[in-house]
Each structure stands twice: as structure tokens, then as C-alpha cells.
XYZ file of C-alpha atoms in Angstrom:
370
model
C -8.678 2.033 -8.112
C -7.450 3.548 -5.299
C -5.823 6.436 -6.462
C -7.101 10.888 -6.063
C -6.318 13.757 -7.420
C -5.614 16.483 -4.673
C -8.172 18.848 -5.318
C -6.741 22.322 -6.961
C -3.676 21.105 -7.342
C -1.665 19.094 -10.024
C -0.833 16.459 -7.693
C -2.153 12.822 -8.562
C -1.398 9.653 -5.822
C -1.826 6.372 -7.581
C -3.780 7.264 -10.318
C -3.032 6.632 -13.766
C -5.568 7.714 -15.974
C -4.186 10.167 -17.518
C -6.674 11.490 -19.867
C -9.042 11.557 -16.521
C -6.971 14.309 -14.591
C -5.096 16.184 -17.339
C -4.803 18.731 -14.892
C -2.625 16.587 -12.576
C 1.507 16.897 -13.955
C 3.332 15.094 -10.472
C 2.222 11.348 -9.950
C 3.089 9.572 -7.041
C 2.899 5.732 -5.744
C 2.489 5.039 -2.927
C 2.849 0.777 -2.953
C 2.536 -1.411 -5.775
C -0.121 -3.280 -4.977
C -2.967 -3.973 -8.081
C -5.255 -2.195 -6.775
C -3.262 1.275 -6.860
C -1.731 0.655 -10.516
C -5.167 0.553 -12.643
C -3.598 1.856 -15.876
C 0.148 2.224 -14.793
C 2.155 -0.337 -17.897
C 5.222 -0.363 -19.968
C 3.966 2.845 -22.292
C 3.883 5.312 -19.401
C 5.453 8.618 -20.294
C 5.001 10.518 -17.403
C 7.392 11.094 -14.131
C 6.409 9.019 -11.197
C 7.673 9.526 -7.569
C 8.373 6.933 -4.937
C 10.398 4.944 -2.551
C 13.518 3.737 -3.418
C 12.214 0.064 -3.021
C 8.734 0.411 -5.339
C 11.660 2.128 -7.893
C 13.164 -1.170 -8.154
C 9.891 -3.247 -8.441
C 8.872 -0.910 -10.735
C 11.731 -1.483 -13.134
C 11.555 -5.079 -12.629
C 7.358 -5.609 -12.745
C 5.852 -2.907 -15.099
C 9.277 -2.350 -16.876
C 8.990 1.738 -16.228
C 11.991 3.502 -18.007
C 14.640 4.678 -15.519
C 14.657 8.456 -16.242
C 11.011 8.753 -15.542
C 11.046 7.423 -11.702
C 12.084 10.124 -9.027
C 13.133 7.876 -5.951
C 11.699 10.176 -2.594
C 13.704 8.272 0.561
C 11.751 7.313 3.349
C 12.300 9.187 6.301
C 12.928 12.417 4.543
C 11.707 15.291 3.136
C 12.416 17.009 -0.594
C 11.248 20.533 -2.461
C 9.507 20.062 -5.797
C 8.182 23.183 -7.529
C 4.518 23.335 -8.491
C 5.143 24.960 -11.969
C 7.691 25.735 -14.400
C 8.199 29.456 -13.676
C 10.084 27.924 -10.306
C 7.669 30.476 -8.039
C 5.372 28.236 -6.213
C 6.547 25.061 -4.852
C 5.641 22.387 -1.635
C 7.059 20.337 0.984
C 7.055 16.213 -0.031
C 7.548 14.353 3.372
C 7.670 10.180 3.004
C 6.920 7.736 6.017
C 7.275 4.233 5.884
C 3.697 2.680 5.723
C 4.415 -0.331 7.408
C 2.101 -2.972 4.627
C 4.155 -4.275 1.883
C 8.016 -3.605 0.561
C 8.126 -0.228 -0.059
C 4.419 1.137 0.987
C 4.911 4.734 1.970
C 2.949 7.756 2.852
C 3.327 11.190 1.528
C 2.781 14.002 3.265
C 2.033 17.270 1.184
C 3.061 20.609 1.931
C 2.187 23.562 -0.256
C 0.254 26.496 -0.457
C -3.441 24.250 -0.049
C -1.896 24.169 3.300
C -0.992 20.176 4.656
C -2.596 16.408 3.213
C -1.544 13.517 4.034
C -2.379 9.961 2.032
C -1.924 7.187 3.805
C -2.068 4.839 0.787
C -2.948 1.038 3.023
C -0.910 0.982 5.857
C -0.889 -0.860 9.639
C -0.670 1.586 12.125
C 2.909 1.608 14.366
C 3.810 4.083 16.891
C 7.165 3.860 15.542
C 5.370 6.188 12.938
C 5.631 8.952 15.133
C 9.243 8.586 16.491
C 12.112 10.059 14.429
C 9.701 10.836 11.046
C 7.879 14.085 9.307
C 5.012 12.876 11.316
C 6.563 13.292 14.933
C 6.389 17.080 15.200
C 3.110 17.734 12.412
C 0.165 19.575 13.537
C -2.200 20.991 11.610
C -3.222 18.590 8.876
C -5.703 19.567 6.630
C -6.657 16.699 4.783
C -6.440 13.007 5.632
C -6.771 10.777 3.104
C -7.104 7.138 5.149
C -6.875 3.516 4.693
C -10.324 2.893 5.537
C -9.952 -1.111 4.615
C -11.392 -2.103 7.425
C -12.822 0.639 8.806
C -15.998 -0.701 11.153
C -15.932 -1.603 14.550
C -16.710 -5.042 13.757
C -13.343 -5.383 12.042
C -11.199 -6.635 15.416
C -8.450 -8.973 14.299
C -4.686 -8.973 16.342
C -1.213 -7.664 15.515
C 0.708 -9.315 13.295
C 3.358 -10.792 16.042
C 0.143 -13.006 17.736
C -0.864 -14.178 13.962
C 2.680 -15.515 12.934
C 2.435 -17.164 16.437
C -0.882 -18.782 15.805
C 0.012 -19.694 12.493
C 3.838 -21.560 13.822
C 1.345 -23.051 16.456
C -0.145 -24.607 13.309
C 2.802 -25.572 11.155
C 3.893 -27.121 14.390
C 1.086 -29.087 15.356
C 0.811 -31.034 12.160
C 4.717 -32.444 12.018
C 3.313 -34.910 9.324
C 1.479 -32.561 6.919
C 2.621 -30.551 3.920
C 1.448 -26.997 4.339
C 0.321 -24.824 1.567
C 0.029 -21.240 2.461
C -2.318 -19.339 -0.066
C -0.727 -15.680 -0.992
C -0.987 -12.470 -3.547
C 2.214 -12.094 -5.522
C 3.605 -8.582 -3.114
C 3.543 -8.901 0.258
C 3.923 -11.013 3.442
C 7.186 -11.688 2.329
C 9.000 -10.971 5.931
C 6.185 -13.601 7.138
C 7.564 -16.330 5.095
C 11.004 -15.744 6.333
C 9.867 -15.627 9.670
C 8.634 -19.349 9.300
C 11.776 -20.501 7.550
C 14.037 -19.163 9.912
C 11.410 -20.859 12.759
C 10.700 -24.470 11.746
C 14.066 -25.079 9.791
C 12.514 -25.534 6.655
C 13.190 -24.260 2.838
C 9.780 -22.687 1.365
C 8.451 -23.237 -1.935
C 6.776 -20.040 -4.321
C 6.016 -19.022 -7.793
C 8.991 -18.123 -9.557
C 7.607 -14.486 -9.656
C 7.485 -14.141 -6.028
C 11.060 -15.883 -6.315
C 12.200 -13.048 -8.163
C 10.598 -10.246 -5.660
C 13.032 -11.423 -2.937
C 16.041 -11.189 -4.653
C 15.030 -7.775 -5.061
C 14.375 -6.963 -1.870
C 17.262 -8.846 -1.070
C 15.956 -11.250 1.784
C 17.218 -14.012 3.391
C 18.010 -17.009 1.351
C 14.907 -18.695 2.458
C 12.887 -19.671 -1.019
C 13.132 -22.239 -3.592
C 10.945 -22.238 -7.277
C 8.353 -24.570 -7.133
C 10.120 -27.543 -5.840
C 7.684 -30.153 -4.714
C 9.555 -31.200 -2.337
C 9.538 -28.495 0.032
C 7.130 -29.572 2.954
C 6.040 -25.646 3.003
C 4.482 -24.564 -0.829
C 3.450 -21.076 -1.060
C 0.442 -20.941 -4.493
C -1.302 -18.412 -4.901
C -4.005 -17.112 -2.928
C -6.960 -17.355 -5.712
C -6.184 -21.172 -6.170
C -7.243 -21.871 -2.573
C -10.890 -23.219 -3.126
C -13.087 -25.759 -1.704
C -11.840 -27.950 -4.340
C -8.001 -27.909 -4.132
C -7.902 -28.035 -0.819
C -10.089 -31.031 -0.704
C -7.511 -32.223 -3.698
C -4.545 -31.414 -1.737
C -5.372 -33.520 0.497
C -6.398 -36.747 -1.190
C -3.212 -36.707 -2.560
C -1.287 -36.632 0.758
C -2.307 -35.172 4.475
C -2.111 -31.451 3.661
C -2.789 -27.924 6.175
C -3.624 -25.527 4.124
C -3.649 -21.333 5.700
C -4.326 -18.074 4.031
C -2.812 -15.523 6.337
C -5.323 -13.273 5.598
C -7.478 -10.743 7.380
C -10.121 -10.432 4.515
C -12.695 -11.601 5.704
C -12.687 -9.838 9.004
C -16.590 -7.991 9.714
C -18.296 -10.249 7.255
C -19.662 -12.102 9.418
C -19.063 -15.570 7.437
C -16.773 -18.308 7.391
C -15.496 -18.936 4.309
C -14.454 -23.142 3.595
C -16.250 -23.944 7.492
C -16.455 -27.378 7.753
C -13.594 -28.430 5.450
C -10.822 -30.252 7.523
C -7.409 -28.527 7.362
C -7.826 -25.748 6.382
C -7.283 -22.237 8.459
C -7.882 -18.425 7.754
C -5.449 -16.753 10.243
C -5.808 -13.352 10.379
C -2.349 -11.720 9.642
C -3.093 -8.139 8.227
C -0.516 -5.447 6.667
C -4.012 -3.399 6.985
C -5.407 -1.159 10.423
C -7.741 -3.210 12.433
C -11.027 -0.888 13.652
C -9.210 0.471 17.127
C -5.972 0.815 15.160
C -7.940 3.260 12.493
C -9.040 5.354 16.030
C -5.581 5.582 17.155
C -4.689 6.721 14.112
C -6.358 9.496 13.216
C -6.847 10.388 17.075
C -3.056 11.516 17.001
C -3.269 12.862 13.535
C -5.660 15.056 14.529
C -6.294 16.516 11.210
C -10.043 18.359 9.737
C -11.039 16.550 7.309
C -10.718 12.631 6.250
C -11.595 11.300 2.733
C -11.365 7.276 2.375
C -8.645 6.247 -0.232
C -11.093 2.976 -1.206
C -13.424 3.648 -3.040
C -17.030 1.609 -2.051
C -18.141 1.697 -5.997
C -14.820 -0.857 -6.260
C -16.176 -3.623 -4.139
C -17.882 -6.414 -5.279
C -18.170 -9.735 -5.532
C -18.960 -11.672 -1.814
C -18.219 -8.617 0.413
C -20.940 -6.019 -1.711
C -20.336 -2.735 -1.034
C -19.698 -2.334 1.872
C -20.444 1.056 2.016
C -20.161 1.206 5.539
C -16.645 1.561 5.368
C -16.708 4.770 3.263
C -19.019 6.110 5.906
C -16.060 7.937 8.407
C -18.369 9.496 10.607
C -17.332 7.300 13.143
C -13.853 9.285 13.656
C -15.903 12.595 13.060
C -14.774 12.702 17.250
C -11.325 12.647 16.881
C -11.284 15.879 13.976
C -9.783 19.390 14.725
C -11.836 21.403 15.289
C -9.529 24.579 13.505
C -10.727 25.684 10.398
C -9.390 24.364 7.974
C -6.445 26.323 4.865
C -8.933 28.133 1.998
C -6.495 28.694 -0.358
C -6.407 30.299 -3.979
C -4.543 28.294 -7.014
C -1.866 30.628 -7.589
C -1.329 31.819 -10.970
C 1.727 30.407 -12.157
C 0.522 26.982 -10.837
C -3.252 27.659 -12.241
C -1.371 28.326 -15.594
C 0.947 25.070 -15.699
C -1.847 22.773 -14.386
C -3.598 24.099 -17.792
C -0.391 22.882 -20.135
C -0.750 20.390 -22.565
C 1.084 16.946 -21.186
C 3.579 17.254 -24.054
C 4.570 20.441 -23.389
C 5.178 19.877 -19.942
C 6.804 16.660 -20.423
C 9.661 18.689 -22.922
C 9.927 21.452 -20.288
C 11.053 18.255 -17.509
C 13.153 17.007 -19.976
C 15.324 19.878 -20.521
C 15.415 20.924 -16.755
C 15.089 17.215 -14.711
C 19.113 18.050 -14.028
C 18.202 21.115 -12.250
C 15.634 20.084 -10.232
C 17.705 17.398 -8.654
C 19.602 20.144 -6.621
C 16.094 20.663 -4.493
C 16.236 17.630 -2.984
C 17.459 17.131 0.192
């Protein structure tokens, strides 16, 4: 699970194990990928703050009740009270994370200083153009997407990866094309492939429904074997299936993923008609360095917990060691704070007591968003 409790606050981000965080009262969701929603289900009873796109997907895919979802507009800031006495407040700013549909970063500003939580993201210059990050300085703590935080994690821009992928498809005109993908993300890539090749793309029904929710162009059909280009679940792309598909008819199999970058191994090596194109929704190491240098935080914590890694990837503990980024940190002293009494009391409230208060005050609280 890639979630955290912001120390000394009632704020939880991508953290859904309520029994492990009784003091948390405000739950923020950066995006809807599975490793950021562990513990979240239709039985969830507490308020969630997220982007508009994520709110639609939450209702559709997790059955979360509408009245529990608080939509925060991407690119804007909102005021949220941190106690039930309305004595302490914070400003929450939302930045597009350029990762998957609905993904955002959260910038929290309050008695605790300034905390920037990236969730998963892919760096781009536009993050600092007319956004809450444009004039942001004095970041005390940065929670950073460290998925590829190692010097050997080198891969191309999305644009370069798309060019390579399209070229592969165009060089195999007599082949069926199979693309392995996960449930959410890379929908824009598929749209570009469809529009450039002028081919329909067959997708699983769940992905088709996601495309409908996102309002994507009409380039998809549901599990149609007549389509030249077909999307299959990522985990079904293995040596046995690649060989089987090609025994039936010439088939080009593509994994648009940077998952194996920096591991020193080449999966599926030697298998004909199989290609990994390092298309990534995360930052390369160079992009991580550029982002941290621009933000200049005083402290950095990794979003991805090394203990969550396993299998062929091992612990990858080097990617949780962020000392390689120390040279980009601010030399200024971080904010030392005391938890306000009203917030401390609020954090100690049983959750059922808190929820009754929220239920009575929710309509009034809406006026504090802008």
C-alpha cells in the first residue's frame, strides 16, 4: 500500500486502513490505481477528497456513496477546517499529476507548514505554469513518487515511446496486434494508436466502460476478435501465450511499460514478435531530479514503500533511499509546530462522533471552498 498519514495532522493520503490511523479524519485520494486504494471498498464510511474524474470512477468501480465524495477542482485551492470548532484551517491545492485519468498531487498548507504529496506522477514543465506550484516556495516536506528513483532508470519521453510503438505496428501490417495493459491508464495512448492507424481497438468490457466515463473518442469495441488491434490484461502476456497467439496467426505482442527499466534483465528475451516499449506514466530518474530541484523541499519521504516490493523485483531498496536527492534540498530550517489544542482534541474523537458532526455540518462547510 502506497499511502501515508501526515505526522501531527488528521490528514491521510491514499491510506485506507482506518484501524491503523484512528486520528485521521480527512482522507485524500491521488488516483485510482490498486496500490493506492488498498483497504478501500463499498463499505467505506468516511469522507474522501479527490478530483472530479476520480470521483466518477470511485462511484462506478468501488460503489462509494456520492455523499461521501468531496470533489476538489484541479488547478484550484480550497479551505478545509481541521477541527470541529472552526478555529484551525488549511489550504489544499490540487495539481494535475500527469499520470493516469484523474490523478492529482495535493499541496497542504497549515499550522504544519507546507506539505506536497505527489502520489504517482510524470514530470512536465506545465506543472509549473499557471498552477498552484507556479509561485510555490518553502516546501517543508515532499512526499515523492520514487518508483524509478535510481540513476539506471532511463527511458524516453512519452512522445518518443509513442513514435516507436506506432512504427512497430506499421512495420507489421500483416500481423494481429496484441497490447498488454492494466485497468486504468494509457487510454490516451490507445486513442492515438487508433487515430493514427485508423483501426478499431478491441478492449475488455471494464476498459470500455472506463472509456465511456472518461468521454473518450469512439475508437473502442468490446472484445471483438475481428479487430486487428486487441488489448488484453497485462498479466496474461507471458511466454506461453505469446507463442500460442503466434501459432494461431502472426501476432505482434507489445507491452507499453517501463516496469523492467533499471532491473538489469530482459524479460521474454529471444521470443519472436514480442516487444517492450518503455512508455511510462512515472518519472525517469532525470525527471525526478529536475522536479526536486525546482521544488527545493526541506525534507523528502518516498511514496513507494520498499517493503511492498517483491517477486522478481526484490526489495529495490535503493529506490527508497533518497539521499541521492539531498543536493537539491533547501538549506532553510523546516517549520517546527505544535498541534493546536482544538485539532488535537478533534483527532482524538471517535470516528462515529466525528461523522455525525460532519453529517450535520456538510452543507455549511461547502461555502469554504473556492
